[in-house]
Structure formats: C-alpha cells, structure tokens
Coordinates of C-alpha atoms in Angstrom, one line a residue:
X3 CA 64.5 -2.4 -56.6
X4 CA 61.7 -0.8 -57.9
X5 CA 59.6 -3.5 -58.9
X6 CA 60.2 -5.2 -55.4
X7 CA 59.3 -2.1 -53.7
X8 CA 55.7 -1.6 -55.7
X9 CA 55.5 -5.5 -55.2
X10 CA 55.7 -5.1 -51.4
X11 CA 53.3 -2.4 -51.3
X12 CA 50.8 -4.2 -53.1
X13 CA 50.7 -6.7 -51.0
X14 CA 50.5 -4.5 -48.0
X15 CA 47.7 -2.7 -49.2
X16 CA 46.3 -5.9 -50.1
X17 CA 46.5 -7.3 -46.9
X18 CA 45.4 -4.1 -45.2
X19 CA 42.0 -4.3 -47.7
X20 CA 41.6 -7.7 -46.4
X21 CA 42.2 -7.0 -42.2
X22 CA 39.6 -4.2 -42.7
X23 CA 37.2 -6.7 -44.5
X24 CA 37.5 -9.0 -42.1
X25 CA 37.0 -6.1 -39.7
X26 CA 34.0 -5.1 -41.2
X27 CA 32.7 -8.3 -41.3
X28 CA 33.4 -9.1 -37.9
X29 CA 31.4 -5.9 -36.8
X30 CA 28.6 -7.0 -39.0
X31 CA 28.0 -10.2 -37.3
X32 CA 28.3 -8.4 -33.4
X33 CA 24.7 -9.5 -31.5
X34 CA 23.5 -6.1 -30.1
X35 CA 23.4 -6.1 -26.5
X36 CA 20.1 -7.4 -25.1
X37 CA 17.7 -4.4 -22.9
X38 CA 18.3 -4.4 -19.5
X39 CA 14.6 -5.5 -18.1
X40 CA 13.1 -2.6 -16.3
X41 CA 12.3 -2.3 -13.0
X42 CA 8.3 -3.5 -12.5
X43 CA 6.3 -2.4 -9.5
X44 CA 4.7 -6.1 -7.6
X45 CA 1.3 -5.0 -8.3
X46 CA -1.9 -2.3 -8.6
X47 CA -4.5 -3.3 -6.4
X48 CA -8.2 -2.0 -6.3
X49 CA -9.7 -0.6 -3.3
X50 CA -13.2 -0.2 -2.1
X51 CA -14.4 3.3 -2.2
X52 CA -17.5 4.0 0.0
X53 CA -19.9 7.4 1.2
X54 CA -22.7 7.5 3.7
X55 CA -23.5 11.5 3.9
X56 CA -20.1 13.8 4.2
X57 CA -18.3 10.3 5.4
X58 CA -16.1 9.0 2.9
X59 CA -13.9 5.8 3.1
X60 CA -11.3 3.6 0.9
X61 CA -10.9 0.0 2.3
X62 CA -8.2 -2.4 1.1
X63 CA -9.7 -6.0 0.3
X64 CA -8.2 -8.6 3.0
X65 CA -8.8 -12.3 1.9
X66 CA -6.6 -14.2 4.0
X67 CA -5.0 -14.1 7.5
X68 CA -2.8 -17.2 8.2
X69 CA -4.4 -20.1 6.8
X70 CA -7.8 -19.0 7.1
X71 CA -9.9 -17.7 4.3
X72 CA -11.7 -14.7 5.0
X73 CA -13.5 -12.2 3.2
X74 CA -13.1 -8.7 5.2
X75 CA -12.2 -5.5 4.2
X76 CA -9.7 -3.1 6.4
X77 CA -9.7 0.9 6.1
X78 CA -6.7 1.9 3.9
X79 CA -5.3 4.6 6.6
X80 CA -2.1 6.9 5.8
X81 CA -2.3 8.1 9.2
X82 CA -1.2 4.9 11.2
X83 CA 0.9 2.2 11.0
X84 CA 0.1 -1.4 11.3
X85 CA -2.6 -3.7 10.8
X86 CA -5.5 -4.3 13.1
X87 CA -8.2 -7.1 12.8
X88 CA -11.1 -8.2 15.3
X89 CA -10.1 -11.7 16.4
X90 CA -13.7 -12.7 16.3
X91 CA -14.3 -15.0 12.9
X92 CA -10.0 -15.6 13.2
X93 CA -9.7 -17.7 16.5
X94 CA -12.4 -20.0 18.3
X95 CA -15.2 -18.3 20.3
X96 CA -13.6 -20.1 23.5
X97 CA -10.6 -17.9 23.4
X98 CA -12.4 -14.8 23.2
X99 CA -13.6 -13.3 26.5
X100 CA -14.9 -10.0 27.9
X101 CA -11.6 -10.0 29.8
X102 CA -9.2 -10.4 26.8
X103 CA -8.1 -13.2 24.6
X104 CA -7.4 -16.2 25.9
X105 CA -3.3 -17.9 25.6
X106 CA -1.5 -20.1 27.8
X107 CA 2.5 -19.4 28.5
X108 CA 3.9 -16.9 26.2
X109 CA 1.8 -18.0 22.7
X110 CA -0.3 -20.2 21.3
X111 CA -1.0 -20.7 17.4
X112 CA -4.4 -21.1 15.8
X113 CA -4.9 -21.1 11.9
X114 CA -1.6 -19.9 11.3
X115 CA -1.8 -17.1 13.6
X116 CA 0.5 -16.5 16.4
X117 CA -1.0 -14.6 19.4
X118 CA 1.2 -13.3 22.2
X119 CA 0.2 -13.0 25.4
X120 CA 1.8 -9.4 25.4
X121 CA -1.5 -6.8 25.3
X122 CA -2.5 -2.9 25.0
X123 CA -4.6 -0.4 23.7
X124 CA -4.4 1.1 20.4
X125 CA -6.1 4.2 20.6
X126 CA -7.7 6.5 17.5
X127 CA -8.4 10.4 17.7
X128 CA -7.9 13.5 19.9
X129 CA -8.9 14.7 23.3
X130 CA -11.8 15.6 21.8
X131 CA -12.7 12.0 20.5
X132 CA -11.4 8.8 20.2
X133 CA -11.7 5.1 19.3
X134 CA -10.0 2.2 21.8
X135 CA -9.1 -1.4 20.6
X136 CA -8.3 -3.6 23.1
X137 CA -6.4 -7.2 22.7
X138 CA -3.0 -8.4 21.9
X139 CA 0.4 -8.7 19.9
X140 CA 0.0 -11.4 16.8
X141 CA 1.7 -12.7 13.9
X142 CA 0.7 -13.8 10.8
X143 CA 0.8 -13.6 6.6
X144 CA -2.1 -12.3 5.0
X145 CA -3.3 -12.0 1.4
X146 CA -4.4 -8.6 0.1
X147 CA -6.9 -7.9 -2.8
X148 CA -8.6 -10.7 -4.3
X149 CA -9.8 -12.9 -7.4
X150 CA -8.8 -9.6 -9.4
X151 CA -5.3 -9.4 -8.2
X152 CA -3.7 -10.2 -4.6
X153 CA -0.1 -10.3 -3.0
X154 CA 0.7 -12.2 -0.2
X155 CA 2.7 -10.5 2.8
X156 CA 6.0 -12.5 4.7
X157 CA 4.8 -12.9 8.3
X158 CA 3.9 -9.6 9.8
X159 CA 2.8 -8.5 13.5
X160 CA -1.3 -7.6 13.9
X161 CA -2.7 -6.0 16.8
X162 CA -5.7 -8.6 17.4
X163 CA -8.5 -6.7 19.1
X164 CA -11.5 -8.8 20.7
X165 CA -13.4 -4.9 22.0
X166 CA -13.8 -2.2 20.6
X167 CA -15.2 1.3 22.3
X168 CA -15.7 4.9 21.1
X169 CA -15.1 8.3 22.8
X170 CA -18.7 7.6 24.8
X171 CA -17.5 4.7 25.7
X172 CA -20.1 2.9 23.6
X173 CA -18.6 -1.1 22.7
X174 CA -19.2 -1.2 18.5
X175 CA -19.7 -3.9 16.3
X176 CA -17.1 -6.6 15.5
X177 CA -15.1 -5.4 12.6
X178 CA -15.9 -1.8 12.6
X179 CA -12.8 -0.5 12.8
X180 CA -10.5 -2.9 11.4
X181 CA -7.1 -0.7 10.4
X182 CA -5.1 -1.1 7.6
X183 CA -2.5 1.3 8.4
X184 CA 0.4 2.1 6.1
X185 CA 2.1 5.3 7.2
X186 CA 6.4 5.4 7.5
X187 CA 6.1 5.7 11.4
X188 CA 6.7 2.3 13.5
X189 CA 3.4 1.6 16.4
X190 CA 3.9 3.7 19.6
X191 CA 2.0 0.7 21.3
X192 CA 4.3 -2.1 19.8
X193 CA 7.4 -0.9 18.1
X194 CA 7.1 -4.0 16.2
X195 CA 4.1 -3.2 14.3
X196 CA 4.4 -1.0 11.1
X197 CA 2.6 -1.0 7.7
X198 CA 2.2 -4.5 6.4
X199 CA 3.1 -3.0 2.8
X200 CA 6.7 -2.3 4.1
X201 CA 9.0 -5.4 3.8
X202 CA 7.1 -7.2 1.0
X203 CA 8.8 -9.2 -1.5
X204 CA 9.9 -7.1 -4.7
X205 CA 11.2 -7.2 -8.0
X206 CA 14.9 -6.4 -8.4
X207 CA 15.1 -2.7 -8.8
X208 CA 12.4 -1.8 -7.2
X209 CA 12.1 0.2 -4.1
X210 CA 9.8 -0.8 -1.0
X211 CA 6.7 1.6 -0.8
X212 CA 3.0 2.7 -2.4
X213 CA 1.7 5.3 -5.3
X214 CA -2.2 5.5 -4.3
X215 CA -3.7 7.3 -7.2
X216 CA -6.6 10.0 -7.1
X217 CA -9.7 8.6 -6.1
X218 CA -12.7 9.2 -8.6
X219 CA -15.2 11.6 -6.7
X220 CA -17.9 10.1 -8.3
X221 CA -16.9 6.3 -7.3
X222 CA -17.5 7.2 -3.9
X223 CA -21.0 6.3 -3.0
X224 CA -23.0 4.0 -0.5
X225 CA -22.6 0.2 -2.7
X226 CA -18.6 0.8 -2.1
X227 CA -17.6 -0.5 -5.3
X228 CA -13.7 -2.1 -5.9
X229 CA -12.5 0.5 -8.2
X230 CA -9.3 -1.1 -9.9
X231 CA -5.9 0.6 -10.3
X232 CA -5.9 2.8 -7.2
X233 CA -2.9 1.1 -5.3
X234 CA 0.5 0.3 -6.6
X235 CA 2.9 -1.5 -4.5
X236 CA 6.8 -0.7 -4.8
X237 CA 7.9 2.1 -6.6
X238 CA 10.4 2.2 -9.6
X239 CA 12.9 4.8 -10.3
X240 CA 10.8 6.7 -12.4
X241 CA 8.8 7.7 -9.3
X242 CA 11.3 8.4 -7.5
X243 CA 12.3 11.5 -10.3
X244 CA 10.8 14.6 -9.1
X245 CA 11.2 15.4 -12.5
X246 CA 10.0 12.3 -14.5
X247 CA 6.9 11.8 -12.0
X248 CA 5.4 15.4 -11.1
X249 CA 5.3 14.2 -7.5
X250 CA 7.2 16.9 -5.1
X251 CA 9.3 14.8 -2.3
X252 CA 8.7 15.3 1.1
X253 CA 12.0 13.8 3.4
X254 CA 10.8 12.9 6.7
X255 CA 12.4 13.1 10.7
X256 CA 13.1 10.4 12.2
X257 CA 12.1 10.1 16.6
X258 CA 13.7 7.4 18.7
X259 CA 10.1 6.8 19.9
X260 CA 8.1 7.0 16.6
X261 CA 10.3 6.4 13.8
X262 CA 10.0 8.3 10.7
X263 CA 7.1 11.2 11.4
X264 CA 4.7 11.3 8.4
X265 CA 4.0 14.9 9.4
X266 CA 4.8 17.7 6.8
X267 CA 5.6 21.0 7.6
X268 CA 3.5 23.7 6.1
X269 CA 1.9 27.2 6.3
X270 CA -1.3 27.5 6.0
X271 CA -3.9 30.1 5.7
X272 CA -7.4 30.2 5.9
X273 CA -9.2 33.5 5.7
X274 CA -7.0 35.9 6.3
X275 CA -5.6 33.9 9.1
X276 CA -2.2 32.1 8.4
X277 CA -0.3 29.7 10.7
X278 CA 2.7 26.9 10.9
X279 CA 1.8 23.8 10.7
X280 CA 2.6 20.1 10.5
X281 CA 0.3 18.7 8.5
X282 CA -0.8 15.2 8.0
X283 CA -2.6 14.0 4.7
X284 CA -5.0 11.0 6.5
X285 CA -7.0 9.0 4.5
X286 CA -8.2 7.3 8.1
X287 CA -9.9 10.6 8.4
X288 CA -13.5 10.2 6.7
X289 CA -14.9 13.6 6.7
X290 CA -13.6 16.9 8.6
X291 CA -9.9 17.7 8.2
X292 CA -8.6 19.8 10.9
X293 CA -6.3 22.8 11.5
X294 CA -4.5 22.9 14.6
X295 CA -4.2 27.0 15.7
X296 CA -2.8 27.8 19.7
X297 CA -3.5 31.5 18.8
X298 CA -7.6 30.9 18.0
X299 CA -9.1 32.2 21.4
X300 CA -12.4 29.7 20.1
X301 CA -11.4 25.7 21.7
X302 CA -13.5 24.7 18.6
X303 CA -14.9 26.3 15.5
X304 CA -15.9 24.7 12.2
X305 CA -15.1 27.0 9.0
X306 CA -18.3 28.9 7.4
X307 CA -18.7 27.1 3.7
X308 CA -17.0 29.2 0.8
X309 CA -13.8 29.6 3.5
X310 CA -10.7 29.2 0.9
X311 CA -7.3 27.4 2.3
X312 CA -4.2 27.1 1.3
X313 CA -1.2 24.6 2.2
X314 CA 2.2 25.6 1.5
X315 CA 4.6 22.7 2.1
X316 CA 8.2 23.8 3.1
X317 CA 8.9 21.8 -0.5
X318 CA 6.5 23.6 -2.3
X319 CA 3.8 21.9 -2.8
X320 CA 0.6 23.7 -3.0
X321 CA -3.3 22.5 -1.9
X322 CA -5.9 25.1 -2.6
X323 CA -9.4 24.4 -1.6
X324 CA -12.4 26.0 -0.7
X325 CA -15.0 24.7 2.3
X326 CA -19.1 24.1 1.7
X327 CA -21.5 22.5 3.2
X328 CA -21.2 18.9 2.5
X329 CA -17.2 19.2 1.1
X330 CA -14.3 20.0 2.7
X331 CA -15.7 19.9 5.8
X332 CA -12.7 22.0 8.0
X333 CA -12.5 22.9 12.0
X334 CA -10.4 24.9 13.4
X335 CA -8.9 23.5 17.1
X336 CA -6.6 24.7 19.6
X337 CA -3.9 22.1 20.7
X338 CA -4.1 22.8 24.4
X339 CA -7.9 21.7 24.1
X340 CA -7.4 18.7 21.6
X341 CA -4.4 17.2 22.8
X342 CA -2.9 17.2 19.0
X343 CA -0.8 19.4 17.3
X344 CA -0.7 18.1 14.1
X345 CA -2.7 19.4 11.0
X346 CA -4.9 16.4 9.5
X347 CA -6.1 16.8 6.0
X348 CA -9.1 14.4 5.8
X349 CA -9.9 12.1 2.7
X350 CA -11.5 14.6 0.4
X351 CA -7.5 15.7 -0.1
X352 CA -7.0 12.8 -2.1
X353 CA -9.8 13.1 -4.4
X354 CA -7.6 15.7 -6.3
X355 CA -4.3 14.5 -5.3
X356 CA -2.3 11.9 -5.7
X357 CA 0.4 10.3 -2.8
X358 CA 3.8 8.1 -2.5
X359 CA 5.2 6.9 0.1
X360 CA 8.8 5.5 -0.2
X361 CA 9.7 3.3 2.9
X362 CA 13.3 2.9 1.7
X363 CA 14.6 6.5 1.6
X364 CA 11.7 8.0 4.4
X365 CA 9.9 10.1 1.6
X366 CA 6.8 11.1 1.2
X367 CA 5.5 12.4 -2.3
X368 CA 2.7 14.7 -3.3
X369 CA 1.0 15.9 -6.6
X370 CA -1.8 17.3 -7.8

C-alpha cells in the first residue's frame, strides 16, 4: 500500500512538473501585443507672415481652387468663418461684370467651380469702418499650402466676390482682401459657409480642428516669408488634455443664427479702469485691438503707450500686456457709437500666445 501510494505521488508530482513546463513554455512563446498606432494630426502647414509699419498679417498659401492652378495667398482670419476669393483670375472675364457675376438658371460650372446665382454682401468691421465684398454663393475643392506641404479640402462653399469697397467707399484692388476664415461660427450671410478647415479628411482618432502656434516677432517683416510649422490641422488627444498640453479650454455658446460664438468672456482692465467683456482673439485684425466700454463718456480714444492690460478669461487664462507706440496698438470704443460689442484682440496677441480651436467639441484653447 505504501509503495503504491509514494508511486502515485510521484507520478503526480511528475506530471504536475511537466503541466507547469509546458506552461512556462507556452508563456515564453506568447507574441507581445503589437502598439496601438497613435493618433497623427493630417498635417503642419507654413504660413506667410508679413509687416508694413504697425500692420501685421499671416496668410495661408492657396494653390488650387477646383481644377485651376493658382498661386494666391488668403489672410488666415480667427475672426470669421468661411472662405472668400476674388473671381477674377478663377472664371472668364465675360462673366465678370460691374453688375455682378454672370450665371444662367440656378448654376453654371467653370474649372471645377460651382457658382450659384444666389448673391450678398459679406461685410468686414464696425460702424466706425468697414470692408464690403460683393458677388455670389460657390462651391469648390481647393488645395492649401504648397510644394512644401498641402492638403486638399472635400468640396466646400466660397463666397466669390467680383468688387470689393472700403468704409469710403473706395473700390480696391482684385485680391486685396481675400478671407481665409477659420473661426467655430457658421456665415451670417450664408449659413452654409464655415471654415474650410472644418470637415477635412482625418486620420482615425483624430479630432476635426487647428493648433496655430506663436508666430516669431521677428519673422514678421515686409518680404512676408513662409515660416514652416505654424499650422497644424486636426488635433489629437493629447491636445485636448488641459493638463498634457498647457492650453486652458474655452467651451463656446451656441446661437440659432450664428452657431458656436468664438467670443470669450473676460474682465479686463486697463489703467485703473476694469470692465466685462467678450473678447475675440482675431488674427483678421492687423494692428489695433480694441476694447469695447458703454461706460467711457469718450465715442473713441486710443490708449497713451506704457498703458498695461490685463485679460482675465472666466477659465482663467491670463494676457498681460503693455501698449507703445508702434505695439499693441489699443482703442478704447463705446458700443453705442461702433455698433460692436465685442472685445477684439488684434494679431500682436498671438506673437506670445499660442491658439486651438476644436470644431468637434465647440472649444477654444489658449496658452501662453
């Protein structure tokens, strides 16, 4: 009995020695589980980034609308939505009139753009000054950046102006004012046109809006060089982490007539003056940023240089700068004379801070 009993054990404890070899072996040959690719933004595009005097502007490189090759440039503008382009150099001279564009029944297509016969205005400014395009409702793809990186868009609605007029009521040049608008907002004048960055084609995981990165003070003068690396399209989870990116989130209010506002409210104080605000951070703006104030008695009044200011998002963000005489140019308005309440911080904010805008979720980011 004995002898059977240590026998039987033995072989149990042999054959447990050999389950856990195989065990082991079998845990020796696993494959490790392949990484998970990570989400990629589409692409970081350069922009131009130009200075005549105390006028600064960034322009987003525009080398193909429809199936025409072009070579044009259009101003890179938080502060509107949509894309605008002179239809002179796009359709034939015969179609262009001083009475409007040209197209018989409801559209006609020309080099891969669609124009409507549906027209307005698109209008630029305050009371106090403002820019007019005049044409029509078209459709088309177009190709931003160029030989050093470009991304082609799905088939988006342009406003196609064929006159242009400023607050005098002076007609400018073809092209002056050729909008590249990318704010969250959809177009008062056209509900269908929004910012031709929103709906593009994406990489899996990533979500559908822009990083645009500080912009080199010293890049900005009068040859308006491409400076690379300034504009990332679609945003990956990372920068969407308050507390992986640095970049303080901003969710934004939605209008039936507007869509998502890209106003921010704010405090902000100026002197020893301090007032509430909503505030709008507008590259479109070239020069003087303005502070809208229904308690300054003065209609207009430009701040003396060495003024300091201070803007104190609800979210806690915090822009401190100080006024001079060819920087941070700042006037102080009263609504009831300019016609706008909103705050505009002009483009000298973003030489010392950086933006996102996140179409998906109706955020806007800030850091300095």
């Amino acid at each position: 009995m004995t002898r059977n009993y240590l026998g039987k054990l033995q072989a149990a404890v042999w054959a447990l020695l050999i389950a856990v070899s195989f065990t082991a072996c079998k845990k020796d040959n696993a494959q490790p589980e392949a990484p998970k690719p990570q989400p990629k933004p589409l692409a970081t595009l350069g922009l131009y980034q130009f200075a005549s005097g105390a006028n600064k502007r960034i322009f987003i490189p525009i080398s193909q609308i429809g199936t025409q090759k072009v070579a044009y440039a259009g101003i890179f503008d938080t502060g509107s939505s949509g894309f605008t382009m002179d239809a002179n150099g796009l359709l034939p001279a015969s179609m262009i009139t001083s009475n409007g564009i040209q197209v018989t029944g409801d559209s006609v297509t020309v080099n891969g753009i669609t124009v409507t016969n549906r027209t307005a205005t698109m209008a630029y400014g305050d009371l106090t000054g403002s820019t007019h395009e005049y044409g029509n409702l078209a459709y088309a793809s177009i190709v931003i950046g160029n030989s050093a990186g470009s991304v082609t868009t799905k088939r988006i609605p342009i406003f196609l102006y064929y006159k242009i007029v400023d607050g005098d009521g002076k007609e400018l040049p073809q092209h002056s004012a050729d909008v590249f608008g990318v704010g969250p907002s959809k177009g008062y004048t056209f509900p269908e046109v929004v910012s031709p960055l929103d709906g593009l084609a994406l990489p899996a995981g990533t979500t559908s809006g822009f990083k645009l990165a500080k912009l080199p003070a010293a890049n900005f003068n009068s040859t308006g060089a491409l400076i690379s690396g300034l504009l990332t399209l679609g945003l990956v989870p990372d920068d969407l982490s308050q507390a992986s990116s640095g970049f303080i989130m901003h969710p934004l209010n939605f209008s039936a007539a507007g869509g998502y506002s890209p106003n921010i409210q704010a405090t902000i104080t100026y002197g020893s003056t301090s007032v509430d605000a909503q505030v709008l951070f507008d590259t479109g703006n070239p020069s003087i940023s303005v502070i809208e104030n229904n308690k300054e008695t003065r209609a207009l009044g430009r701040l003396p240089a060495n003024t300091d200011v201070t803007i104190t998002t609800k979210k806690g963000f915090v822009y401190k700068y100080t006024t001079s005489s060819t920087g941070n140019l700042t006037q102080i308005q009263n609504p009831n004379v300019s016609g706008d309440f909103r705050t505009i911080m002009a483009l000298d904010f973003f030489i010392n801070n950086e933006m996102l805008t996140d179409y998906s979720n109706h955020v806007i980011g800030l850091k300095n």
